Structures are given as C-alpha cells and as structure tokens.
Amino acid sequence: MGHHNVEEIIKNWPKEPRESAERLIKEYGEPTEYSDALLTWQDTPDGWKRTELSNVETPHNFPSPHKDILEQFIDYKVPLGMFSTLAAFDGSVVVDRTRGEMSARCCGTSMNFVAVNLAHDIITGKRSVELARAEYTELYEANLKEEKPPYTQAFQFDLPTGNCEDPDVATLDEKKAVAAKQ
C-alpha cells in the first residue's frame, strides 16, 4: 500500500480525523489496511491489538462534548456480570464476548488508555463506576492541559495473552441444525 493512496484518502476527511490520521501514521507507520472511511493498524508498539481510525465523527458528551473517531482493541475476557457495569461507566467502552475483545472509542489514544485502564479497575473491584467516572473526568482535564499521567500513557495492567474468546454454548446440536436446513 503506497503512502500516496493514504494521503489521497485522508486529504478530504474532516479536520479532526485527518489530523489524527497524520499523527497515527507518524507514530505507527502506514496502516495495515485502509478504505475511504477507515484506517486500520494491527499490533501497535504500544500494545493495542487493533487500532481503527474512522472519518465518521460520533458525538459523545462524557466527560465533555467531543467526537469519537478512534477505536482501539485489546484481548480481554470480561465477566458476564460486568457488561452492564461497563456500559454504565462509559458507552464508548465496547465488549465483544465472542471474540474476547474490549475496545475504547474516543478522540485519541491517551483517552482510550484511560477508558480501558479504568474499565480494568472496575472489573477487578479497584474502583466503582462512580469513582471511575470521576477519575476519567480528572484525567480528561489533565490530558487537555497536556499533562501526561500514567493512565493516559500506557496500560496499567498486564494485557491478557489469548484465550479470551467465549464462543458460548450450543443450544441446538449439529445434527438437528443440519436437519432443520433441509
């Protein structure tokens, strides 16, 4: 994939996604995959399994109005009882049970680190939703002031390595499923 193609794609993107694309290309290099609306990097040096930058800006008001454009993924097996709890924390923290992934979607990598670090704190019982939301707000403000607290810079826990998938349990055996198709 030539650099020229990515430059051509992002030149007409809205300002924030375009500037983010330029920063991410400097940090991560050329995207692994790209289309007119999405740039994707796999296995970035800072530990993300996958990074997806979209030119579609999704309005998000927590903790302050901004636009979500960058979604970053890690392997993480979230306990079933925590799905609603994480949704109460931040609607832009997304869990995919089947794939065994958790992602954060915000305006940049720093706040995605914050969201995932605080989600981990909630899951492990270190913080309540209310305390995590308050900490997120403080870290968001610090990030706006260009301060660099640890929660904005890197994962504050050891990332899981595989075996996070949960393919669920079959409720219809294979023979019955084949028979039903006929």
Backbone as a chain_set.jsonl record, in Angstrom:
{"seq": "MGHHNVEEIIKNWPKEPRESAERLIKEYGEPTEYSDALLTWQDTPDGWKRTELSNVETPHNFPSPHKDILEQFIDYKVPLGMFSTLAAFDGSVVVDRTRGEMSARCCGTSMNFVAVNLAHDIITGKRSVELARAEYTELYEANLKEEKPPYTQAFQFDLPTGNCEDPDVATLDEKKAVAAKQ", "coords": {"N": [[0.837, -1.181, 0.0], [0.691, 2.052, -0.969], [2.019, 5.142, 0.287], [1.043, 7.39, -0.904], [-1.626, 6.724, -1.611], [-2.959, 6.602, 0.892], [-2.606, 9.23, 1.758], [-4.109, 10.523, -0.227], [-6.639, 9.551, 0.41], [-7.127, 10.559, 3.054], [-7.009, 13.315, 2.728], [-9.394, 14.623, 2.219], [-10.872, 14.177, 4.449], [-12.723, 15.107, 7.45], [-11.422, 17.7, 9.655], [-10.492, 16.846, 12.368], [-10.371, 13.895, 12.246], [-8.554, 13.74, 10.079], [-6.217, 15.041, 11.049], [-5.68, 13.327, 13.179], [-5.143, 10.987, 11.755], [-2.755, 11.714, 10.481], [-1.064, 12.016, 12.735], [-1.146, 9.383, 13.79], [-0.036, 7.905, 11.688], [2.562, 8.897, 11.761], [3.294, 7.89, 14.258], [2.686, 5.065, 14.22], [3.299, 4.202, 11.675], [2.558, 3.25, 8.256], [-0.891, 2.398, 7.727], [-2.176, -0.917, 8.245], [-4.348, -1.764, 6.823], [-6.649, -0.048, 4.672], [-9.44, 2.047, 3.782], [-11.812, 4.171, 2.102], [-13.056, 5.293, 4.298], [-11.861, 4.366, 6.633], [-8.955, 3.684, 8.548], [-6.707, 1.148, 9.47], [-4.636, -0.343, 11.893], [-2.627, -3.059, 12.912], [-1.589, -4.747, 15.883], [0.022, -2.686, 17.415], [2.972, -0.874, 18.546], [2.55, 0.115, 21.139], [0.903, -1.675, 22.366], [-1.776, -2.128, 21.573], [-4.113, -4.349, 20.177], [-5.577, -3.924, 17.868], [-6.142, -1.016, 15.96], [-8.414, 1.356, 14.927], [-9.159, 3.974, 12.892], [-11.647, 6.208, 12.095], [-13.334, 8.194, 9.632], [-15.76, 9.065, 10.311], [-17.391, 10.981, 12.582], [-18.453, 10.537, 15.804], [-20.663, 11.966, 17.983], [-20.047, 12.524, 21.445], [-20.703, 12.984, 24.797], [-19.541, 12.543, 27.301], [-16.571, 12.968, 29.085], [-16.931, 15.541, 28.488], [-18.241, 17.42, 25.764], [-17.22, 15.96, 22.758], [-15.822, 14.323, 19.831], [-15.971, 10.974, 18.981], [-13.608, 9.095, 17.274], [-11.587, 7.296, 17.108], [-11.054, 3.951, 17.588], [-9.817, 1.462, 19.699], [-8.496, -1.754, 20.36], [-8.176, -4.53, 22.642], [-7.279, -7.863, 23.686], [-9.471, -9.324, 25.965], [-11.198, -10.905, 28.481], [-14.182, -10.259, 29.572], [-16.044, -10.572, 32.487], [-19.365, -11.921, 32.497], [-21.241, -10.652, 34.194], [-20.357, -8.069, 34.25], [-20.882, -6.556, 31.998], [-23.078, -4.696, 31.817], [-22.298, -3.007, 33.85], [-19.906, -1.897, 32.839], [-21.012, -0.554, 30.667], [-22.462, 1.361, 32.026], [-20.387, 2.827, 33.035], [-18.995, 3.928, 30.732], [-20.24, 4.534, 27.647], [-18.727, 4.239, 25.377], [-16.932, 2.263, 25.789], [-16.543, -0.847, 24.633], [-17.563, -4.198, 24.542], [-16.839, -7.328, 23.173], [-18.004, -10.292, 23.505], [-17.881, -12.826, 22.196], [-15.573, -12.697, 20.524], [-13.766, -12.074, 22.47], [-12.808, -9.526, 23.1], [-12.119, -6.187, 24.185], [-12.845, -2.808, 23.671], [-12.043, 0.671, 23.343], [-13.446, 3.754, 22.451], [-12.731, 6.88, 21.414], [-11.46, 10.234, 21.212], [-8.772, 10.052, 20.908], [-5.651, 8.248, 21.434], [-4.637, 8.546, 24.085], [-6.898, 8.954, 25.779], [-8.225, 6.614, 25.238], [-6.517, 4.768, 26.419], [-6.993, 5.567, 29.08], [-9.756, 4.936, 29.374], [-9.776, 2.101, 29.039], [-7.981, 1.312, 31.041], [-9.367, 2.206, 33.329], [-11.723, 0.716, 33.033], [-10.684, -1.834, 33.474], [-9.972, -1.471, 36.167], [-12.53, -1.268, 37.291], [-13.599, -3.822, 36.696], [-11.887, -5.448, 38.184], [-12.503, -4.675, 40.71], [-11.259, -2.52, 41.895], [-12.177, 0.081, 41.618], [-15.324, 1.808, 41.832], [-18.078, 2.382, 39.538], [-18.829, 5.065, 39.747], [-16.563, 6.268, 40.966], [-14.686, 5.703, 38.987], [-15.709, 7.169, 36.823], [-15.417, 9.746, 37.834], [-12.616, 9.858, 38.074], [-11.93, 9.518, 35.38], [-12.893, 11.931, 34.346], [-11.173, 13.766, 35.634], [-8.705, 12.927, 34.546], [-9.182, 13.397, 31.852], [-9.336, 16.174, 31.82], [-6.704, 16.73, 32.652], [-5.344, 15.706, 30.441], [-6.208, 17.492, 28.475], [-4.806, 19.698, 29.327], [-2.36, 18.997, 28.532], [-0.895, 17.424, 30.244], [0.673, 14.424, 31.429], [-0.372, 11.953, 32.852], [0.164, 8.589, 34.155], [-2.037, 6.815, 33.53], [-2.903, 7.771, 31.101], [-0.974, 7.138, 29.315], [-0.167, 4.456, 28.98], [-0.974, 0.939, 29.292], [-2.048, -0.021, 32.496], [-1.908, -2.47, 33.58], [-1.194, -5.977, 33.186], [-1.526, -7.109, 29.951], [-3.928, -9.457, 28.78], [-3.057, -12.575, 27.247], [-4.261, -14.07, 24.747], [-6.801, -16.728, 24.596], [-9.218, -15.503, 25.347], [-11.591, -15.579, 24.106], [-15.101, -16.357, 23.886], [-17.044, -18.589, 22.776], [-19.604, -19.277, 23.472], [-22.395, -21.486, 24.272], [-23.675, -24.249, 22.595], [-27.072, -24.53, 21.775], [-28.573, -25.976, 20.133], [-28.062, -29.013, 18.742], [-25.616, -30.143, 16.314], [-26.565, -32.037, 14.41], [-29.349, -31.687, 14.455], [-29.452, -29.053, 13.613], [-28.493, -29.27, 10.974], [-30.471, -30.905, 9.916], [-32.664, -29.212, 10.155], [-32.13, -27.331, 8.209], [-32.744, -28.637, 5.897]], "CA": [[0.0, 0.0, 0.0], [1.532, 3.228, -1.071], [1.729, 6.297, 1.137], [0.247, 8.314, -1.731], [-3.031, 6.349, -1.531], [-3.484, 7.009, 2.195], [-2.673, 10.694, 1.721], [-5.258, 10.883, -1.065], [-7.857, 9.217, 1.145], [-7.375, 11.406, 4.229], [-6.976, 14.755, 2.445], [-10.758, 15.157, 2.228], [-11.526, 13.849, 5.711], [-12.876, 16.246, 8.357], [-10.18, 18.141, 10.293], [-10.014, 16.009, 13.486], [-9.873, 12.591, 11.787], [-7.38, 13.915, 9.213], [-5.061, 15.308, 11.908], [-5.392, 12.082, 13.904], [-4.506, 10.073, 10.799], [-1.367, 12.148, 10.308], [-0.338, 11.672, 13.972], [-1.028, 7.93, 13.914], [0.917, 7.438, 10.672], [3.9, 9.196, 12.301], [3.565, 7.021, 15.411], [2.552, 3.633, 13.929], [3.639, 3.887, 10.298], [1.425, 3.076, 7.34], [-1.909, 1.472, 8.212], [-2.163, -2.275, 7.706], [-5.436, -1.785, 5.855], [-7.355, 1.221, 4.616], [-10.522, 2.256, 2.821], [-12.143, 5.594, 2.051], [-13.596, 5.768, 5.577], [-11.262, 3.718, 7.797], [-7.558, 3.233, 8.547], [-6.543, 0.113, 10.493], [-3.303, -0.826, 12.237], [-2.637, -4.271, 13.735], [-0.472, -4.967, 16.818], [0.845, -1.487, 17.501], [4.053, -0.987, 19.546], [2.096, 0.469, 22.489], [0.153, -2.791, 22.926], [-3.121, -2.335, 21.064], [-4.284, -5.454, 19.231], [-6.045, -3.326, 16.623], [-6.48, 0.403, 16.045], [-9.228, 1.742, 13.778], [-9.49, 5.396, 12.813], [-12.747, 6.435, 11.166], [-13.615, 9.585, 9.287], [-17.098, 9.341, 10.83], [-17.277, 11.547, 13.919], [-19.612, 10.203, 16.626], [-20.732, 12.859, 19.146], [-20.007, 11.866, 22.759], [-20.708, 14.08, 25.771], [-18.835, 12.236, 28.543], [-16.957, 13.829, 30.197], [-17.157, 16.861, 27.899], [-18.542, 17.163, 24.348], [-16.136, 15.695, 21.812], [-16.227, 13.376, 18.798], [-15.25, 9.707, 18.953], [-13.162, 8.745, 15.924], [-10.526, 6.29, 17.188], [-11.383, 2.791, 18.411], [-8.64, 0.607, 19.883], [-8.921, -3.039, 20.893], [-7.267, -5.469, 23.297], [-7.891, -9.113, 24.12], [-9.879, -9.203, 27.365], [-12.405, -11.667, 28.769], [-14.973, -9.525, 30.558], [-17.06, -11.423, 33.122], [-20.709, -11.597, 32.021], [-21.904, -9.739, 35.099], [-19.759, -6.732, 34.162], [-21.224, -5.859, 30.751], [-23.908, -3.526, 32.134], [-21.487, -2.112, 34.681], [-19.023, -1.146, 31.941], [-21.851, 0.368, 29.885], [-22.794, 2.482, 32.918], [-19.163, 3.621, 33.146], [-18.714, 4.693, 29.516], [-20.855, 3.899, 26.492], [-17.739, 4.036, 24.32], [-16.172, 1.046, 26.082], [-17.333, -1.872, 23.956], [-17.093, -5.55, 24.806], [-17.274, -8.368, 22.245], [-17.851, -11.54, 24.257], [-17.494, -13.94, 21.333], [-14.172, -12.525, 20.117], [-12.914, -11.868, 23.639], [-12.15, -8.232, 22.948], [-12.671, -4.965, 24.754], [-12.299, -1.656, 22.965], [-12.428, 2.011, 23.769], [-13.623, 4.629, 21.292], [-12.69, 8.265, 21.878], [-10.87, 11.163, 20.251], [-7.344, 9.811, 20.788], [-5.069, 7.12, 22.146], [-4.491, 8.809, 25.523], [-8.149, 8.723, 26.479], [-8.542, 5.191, 25.107], [-5.793, 4.128, 27.525], [-7.721, 5.882, 30.312], [-11.01, 4.173, 29.42], [-9.503, 0.677, 29.246], [-7.389, 1.159, 32.379], [-10.432, 2.348, 34.331], [-12.597, -0.46, 32.88], [-9.993, -2.915, 34.195], [-10.125, -1.181, 37.596], [-13.912, -1.618, 37.661], [-13.736, -5.279, 36.613], [-11.116, -6.069, 39.274], [-13.005, -4.201, 42.0], [-10.431, -1.436, 42.431], [-12.971, 1.317, 41.608], [-16.735, 1.749, 41.457], [-18.392, 3.153, 38.329], [-18.831, 6.485, 40.095], [-15.172, 6.702, 41.154], [-14.017, 5.628, 37.681], [-16.164, 8.313, 36.024], [-14.777, 10.95, 38.394], [-11.197, 9.794, 37.695], [-11.882, 9.756, 33.944], [-13.07, 13.373, 34.156], [-9.914, 14.422, 36.04], [-7.667, 12.584, 33.575], [-9.536, 14.092, 30.61], [-8.909, 17.558, 32.013], [-5.233, 16.726, 32.648], [-4.926, 15.493, 29.063], [-6.425, 18.762, 27.772], [-3.724, 20.597, 29.762], [-1.148, 18.348, 28.023], [-0.209, 16.676, 31.289], [0.836, 13.039, 30.975], [-0.485, 10.961, 33.918], [0.386, 7.217, 33.666], [-3.235, 6.198, 32.961], [-3.084, 8.277, 29.736], [0.216, 6.822, 28.52], [0.071, 3.028, 28.761], [-1.803, 0.044, 30.099], [-1.591, -0.091, 33.885], [-2.085, -3.872, 33.962], [-0.651, -6.886, 32.184], [-2.531, -7.473, 28.958], [-4.132, -10.894, 28.584], [-2.457, -13.117, 26.026], [-5.062, -15.135, 24.161], [-7.824, -17.474, 25.33], [-10.239, -14.593, 25.872], [-12.816, -15.801, 23.352], [-16.185, -17.1, 24.524], [-17.946, -18.94, 21.686], [-20.91, -19.569, 24.058], [-22.772, -22.892, 24.372], [-24.672, -24.626, 21.592], [-28.378, -24.915, 22.305], [-29.135, -26.852, 19.118], [-26.924, -29.821, 18.305], [-25.289, -30.007, 14.902], [-27.435, -32.884, 13.571], [-30.652, -31.029, 14.364], [-29.271, -27.854, 12.814], [-28.398, -29.705, 9.586], [-31.803, -31.396, 9.539], [-33.569, -28.062, 10.049], [-31.833, -26.634, 6.962], [-33.217, -29.416, 4.746]], "C": [[0.878, 1.238, 0.0], [1.061, 4.368, -0.194], [0.83, 7.282, 0.401], [-1.246, 8.007, -1.622], [-3.656, 6.795, -0.223], [-3.606, 8.529, 2.238], [-3.865, 11.167, 0.907], [-6.567, 10.651, -0.325], [-8.124, 10.244, 2.238], [-7.452, 12.898, 3.909], [-8.364, 15.389, 2.474], [-11.54, 14.801, 3.488], [-11.754, 15.123, 6.514], [-11.575, 16.492, 9.132], [-9.669, 17.186, 11.387], [-9.559, 14.626, 13.03], [-8.622, 12.702, 10.915], [-6.122, 14.148, 10.053], [-4.689, 14.078, 12.729], [-4.694, 11.074, 12.999], [-3.035, 10.431, 10.626], [-0.522, 11.794, 11.53], [-0.104, 10.171, 14.079], [-0.058, 7.357, 12.886], [2.347, 7.733, 11.134], [4.269, 8.219, 13.417], [3.628, 5.544, 15.043], [3.042, 3.236, 12.548], [2.377, 3.755, 9.458], [0.392, 2.129, 7.943], [-1.786, 0.116, 7.529], [-3.197, -2.419, 6.598], [-6.051, -0.387, 5.815], [-8.436, 1.194, 3.553], [-10.814, 3.755, 2.826], [-12.546, 6.147, 3.41], [-12.843, 5.273, 6.803], [-9.793, 3.368, 7.556], [-7.41, 2.247, 9.693], [-5.075, -0.261, 10.64], [-3.464, -2.061, 13.118], [-1.406, -4.27, 14.642], [0.491, -3.783, 16.879], [1.87, -1.615, 18.631], [3.619, -0.66, 20.979], [1.109, -0.55, 23.07], [-1.256, -3.009, 22.415], [-3.132, -3.473, 20.062], [-4.669, -4.91, 17.85], [-6.436, -1.871, 16.897], [-7.221, 0.769, 14.771], [-9.599, 3.219, 13.875], [-10.528, 5.592, 11.721], [-12.865, 7.916, 10.832], [-15.028, 9.988, 9.711], [-16.956, 9.778, 12.287], [-18.572, 11.279, 14.695], [-19.641, 11.117, 17.843], [-20.814, 12.074, 20.456], [-19.847, 12.968, 23.802], [-19.981, 13.789, 27.073], [-17.34, 12.27, 28.295], [-17.261, 15.257, 29.753], [-17.428, 16.614, 26.413], [-17.281, 17.04, 23.478], [-16.673, 14.716, 20.77], [-15.338, 12.137, 18.87], [-14.893, 9.374, 17.51], [-12.184, 7.569, 15.93], [-10.953, 5.172, 18.124], [-10.172, 1.87, 18.46], [-9.027, -0.6, 20.726], [-7.789, -3.759, 21.612], [-8.026, -6.783, 23.48], [-8.246, -8.951, 25.587], [-11.181, -9.975, 27.532], [-13.135, -10.978, 29.916], [-15.997, -10.483, 31.167], [-18.473, -10.966, 32.722], [-21.42, -10.577, 32.905], [-21.401, -8.307, 35.025], [-20.158, -5.939, 32.922], [-22.023, -4.592, 31.035], [-23.134, -2.511, 32.96], [-20.559, -1.268, 33.817], [-19.809, -0.164, 31.082], [-22.245, 1.578, 30.726], [-21.585, 3.398, 33.099], [-18.981, 4.52, 31.934], [-19.28, 3.925, 28.331], [-19.909, 3.658, 25.336], [-16.703, 2.97, 24.682], [-17.052, -0.092, 25.587], [-16.708, -3.238, 24.211], [-17.682, -6.496, 23.767], [-16.978, -9.699, 22.92], [-17.317, -12.662, 23.377], [-16.023, -13.857, 20.925], [-13.226, -12.394, 21.307], [-12.126, -10.582, 23.545], [-12.884, -7.16, 23.744], [-12.034, -3.825, 23.976], [-12.765, -0.378, 23.641], [-12.452, 2.883, 22.522], [-13.687, 6.061, 21.817], [-12.065, 9.125, 20.789], [-9.366, 10.938, 20.086], [-6.874, 8.664, 21.666], [-4.993, 7.343, 23.654], [-5.768, 8.489, 26.284], [-8.642, 7.286, 26.3], [-7.781, 4.389, 26.163], [-6.542, 4.342, 28.834], [-8.963, 5.004, 30.424], [-10.764, 2.697, 29.709], [-8.886, 0.44, 30.622], [-8.469, 1.248, 33.46], [-11.442, 1.208, 34.232], [-11.991, -1.65, 33.615], [-10.12, -2.708, 35.71], [-11.524, -1.552, 38.089], [-14.072, -3.13, 37.717], [-13.044, -5.96, 37.794], [-11.522, -5.555, 40.652], [-12.207, -3.072, 42.628], [-11.212, -0.124, 42.536], [-14.438, 0.99, 41.303], [-16.907, 2.528, 40.153], [-18.285, 4.645, 38.63], [-17.407, 7.013, 40.267], [-14.403, 6.684, 39.832], [-14.431, 6.803, 36.798], [-15.532, 9.615, 36.524], [-13.298, 10.992, 37.996], [-11.034, 10.06, 36.194], [-11.972, 11.261, 33.663], [-11.793, 14.129, 34.52], [-8.804, 14.157, 35.027], [-7.928, 13.241, 32.221], [-9.065, 15.544, 30.688], [-7.381, 17.666, 31.993], [-4.702, 16.565, 31.226], [-5.108, 16.773, 28.242], [-5.329, 19.778, 28.106], [-2.351, 20.07, 29.324], [-0.278, 17.769, 29.125], [-0.201, 15.213, 30.85], [0.774, 12.05, 32.144], [-0.326, 9.539, 33.357], [-0.831, 6.578, 32.997], [-3.494, 6.667, 31.53], [-1.99, 7.797, 28.785], [0.394, 5.356, 28.166], [-0.922, 2.217, 29.582], [-1.195, -0.068, 31.487], [-1.816, -1.482, 34.458], [-1.471, -4.723, 32.86], [-1.769, -7.293, 31.233], [-2.69, -8.989, 28.894], [-3.487, -11.343, 27.279], [-3.272, -14.327, 25.58], [-6.066, -15.766, 25.117], [-8.862, -16.585, 25.989], [-11.584, -14.804, 25.187], [-13.831, -16.579, 24.193], [-17.208, -17.422, 23.438], [-19.351, -19.333, 22.158], [-21.168, -21.073, 24.012], [-23.851, -23.169, 23.332], [-25.969, -25.026, 22.289], [-29.153, -25.769, 21.305], [-27.98, -27.68, 18.588], [-26.808, -29.792, 16.793], [-26.202, -30.811, 13.993], [-28.801, -32.233, 13.393], [-30.557, -29.767, 13.504], [-29.203, -28.186, 11.342], [-29.77, -30.152, 9.1], [-32.772, -30.232, 9.339], [-33.354, -27.301, 8.749], [-32.448, -27.337, 5.752], [-34.705, -29.367, 4.577]], "O": [[1.709, 1.425, 0.888], [-0.135, 4.541, 0.04], [-0.032, 7.925, 1.0], [-2.055, 8.931, -1.547], [-4.772, 7.317, -0.222], [-4.614, 9.054, 2.711], [-4.557, 12.105, 1.303], [-7.493, 11.455, -0.421], [-9.24, 10.751, 2.341], [-7.917, 13.675, 4.742], [-8.484, 16.586, 2.733], [-12.733, 15.09, 3.584], [-11.064, 16.118, 6.297], [-10.734, 15.6, 9.248], [-8.515, 16.762, 11.329], [-8.458, 14.207, 13.389], [-7.73, 11.857, 10.998], [-5.085, 13.532, 9.806], [-3.507, 13.816, 12.951], [-3.765, 10.388, 13.426], [-2.172, 9.554, 10.625], [0.608, 11.327, 11.387], [0.996, 9.73, 14.415], [0.671, 6.413, 13.191], [3.245, 6.917, 10.924], [5.413, 7.775, 13.51], [4.524, 4.834, 15.501], [3.188, 2.046, 12.27], [1.279, 4.103, 9.893], [0.76, 1.157, 8.602], [-1.348, 0.019, 6.382], [-2.974, -3.086, 5.588], [-5.986, 0.362, 6.79], [-8.372, 0.447, 2.577], [-10.118, 4.518, 3.495], [-12.397, 7.344, 3.656], [-13.142, 5.707, 7.915], [-9.431, 2.832, 6.509], [-7.935, 2.484, 10.78], [-4.366, -0.467, 9.655], [-4.344, -2.1, 13.978], [-0.323, -3.852, 14.235], [1.637, -3.881, 16.441], [1.659, -2.381, 19.572], [4.255, -1.111, 21.932], [0.541, -0.323, 24.138], [-1.887, -3.997, 22.791], [-2.261, -3.554, 19.195], [-4.169, -5.36, 16.82], [-6.995, -1.554, 17.948], [-6.731, 0.528, 13.668], [-10.265, 3.649, 14.817], [-10.324, 5.197, 10.573], [-12.538, 8.778, 11.647], [-15.442, 11.126, 9.493], [-16.456, 9.023, 13.121], [-19.647, 11.731, 14.301], [-18.729, 11.055, 18.668], [-21.55, 11.094, 20.563], [-18.943, 13.796, 23.693], [-19.81, 14.698, 27.886], [-16.879, 11.633, 27.348], [-17.773, 16.07, 30.522], [-16.879, 15.665, 25.854], [-16.412, 17.911, 23.48], [-17.839, 14.325, 20.821], [-14.112, 12.235, 18.825], [-15.756, 9.368, 16.632], [-11.97, 6.923, 14.904], [-11.188, 5.404, 19.31], [-9.578, 1.536, 17.435], [-9.789, -0.482, 21.686], [-6.617, -3.628, 21.259], [-9.256, -6.814, 23.435], [-7.42, -8.492, 26.376], [-12.151, -9.732, 26.814], [-12.752, -11.101, 31.079], [-16.741, -11.136, 30.435], [-18.738, -9.768, 32.624], [-22.138, -9.718, 32.392], [-21.961, -7.421, 35.671], [-19.807, -4.764, 32.806], [-21.673, -3.521, 30.539], [-23.297, -1.303, 32.789], [-20.435, -0.062, 34.031], [-19.332, 0.935, 30.799], [-22.35, 2.69, 30.209], [-21.739, 4.603, 33.294], [-18.83, 5.733, 32.077], [-18.855, 2.806, 28.044], [-20.256, 2.939, 24.4], [-15.715, 2.794, 23.969], [-18.171, -0.276, 26.066], [-15.493, -3.413, 24.11], [-18.885, -6.468, 23.509], [-15.843, -10.174, 22.909], [-16.395, -13.374, 23.775], [-15.309, -14.859, 20.982], [-12.018, -12.582, 21.165], [-10.938, -10.537, 23.864], [-14.097, -7.222, 23.943], [-10.844, -3.86, 23.66], [-13.737, -0.357, 24.396], [-11.591, 2.766, 21.65], [-14.591, 6.41, 22.575], [-12.128, 8.796, 19.605], [-8.743, 11.558, 19.224], [-7.606, 8.178, 22.528], [-5.258, 6.42, 24.424], [-5.725, 7.826, 27.32], [-9.403, 6.792, 27.132], [-8.323, 3.445, 26.739], [-6.709, 3.404, 29.613], [-9.194, 4.393, 31.467], [-11.462, 2.102, 30.53], [-9.233, -0.529, 31.297], [-8.479, 0.451, 34.399], [-11.97, 0.773, 35.256], [-12.7, -2.388, 34.3], [-10.351, -3.665, 36.449], [-11.676, -2.09, 39.186], [-14.621, -3.661, 38.682], [-13.558, -6.936, 38.34], [-10.939, -5.961, 41.657], [-12.453, -2.706, 43.777], [-10.952, 0.689, 43.423], [-14.741, 0.02, 40.608], [-16.003, 3.241, 39.72], [-17.709, 5.399, 37.846], [-17.081, 8.089, 39.766], [-13.564, 7.552, 39.587], [-13.594, 7.373, 36.098], [-15.158, 10.477, 35.729], [-12.788, 12.048, 37.622], [-10.101, 10.752, 35.786], [-11.221, 11.794, 32.846], [-11.378, 15.032, 33.793], [-8.045, 15.065, 34.687], [-6.983, 13.603, 31.52], [-8.474, 16.07, 29.745], [-6.83, 18.585, 31.388], [-3.724, 17.21, 30.849], [-4.263, 17.102, 27.41], [-4.97, 20.611, 27.274], [-1.316, 20.623, 29.696], [0.935, 17.639, 28.962], [-0.989, 14.817, 29.991], [1.764, 11.37, 32.413], [-0.651, 9.307, 32.193], [-0.681, 5.871, 32.001], [-4.244, 6.011, 30.807], [-2.074, 8.027, 27.579], [1.034, 5.035, 27.164], [-1.617, 2.746, 30.449], [0.02, -0.194, 31.636], [-1.904, -1.654, 35.674], [-1.254, -4.252, 31.744], [-2.824, -7.763, 31.66], [-1.702, -9.722, 28.949], [-3.39, -10.57, 26.325], [-3.004, -15.458, 25.985], [-6.164, -15.388, 26.284], [-9.334, -16.892, 27.084], [-12.601, -14.272, 25.633], [-13.47, -17.348, 25.083], [-18.128, -16.64, 23.196], [-20.199, -19.685, 21.338], [-20.252, -21.849, 23.74], [-24.818, -22.417, 23.207], [-25.957, -25.77, 23.27], [-30.257, -26.229, 21.596], [-27.021, -27.132, 18.045], [-27.759, -29.464, 16.083], [-26.582, -30.338, 12.921], [-29.348, -32.233, 12.291], [-31.482, -29.454, 12.754], [-29.786, -27.473, 10.525], [-30.179, -29.811, 7.99], [-33.612, -30.274, 8.44], [-34.288, -26.687, 8.233], [-32.653, -26.718, 4.708], [-35.242, -29.975, 3.652]]}, "num_chains": 1, "name": "protein.A"}
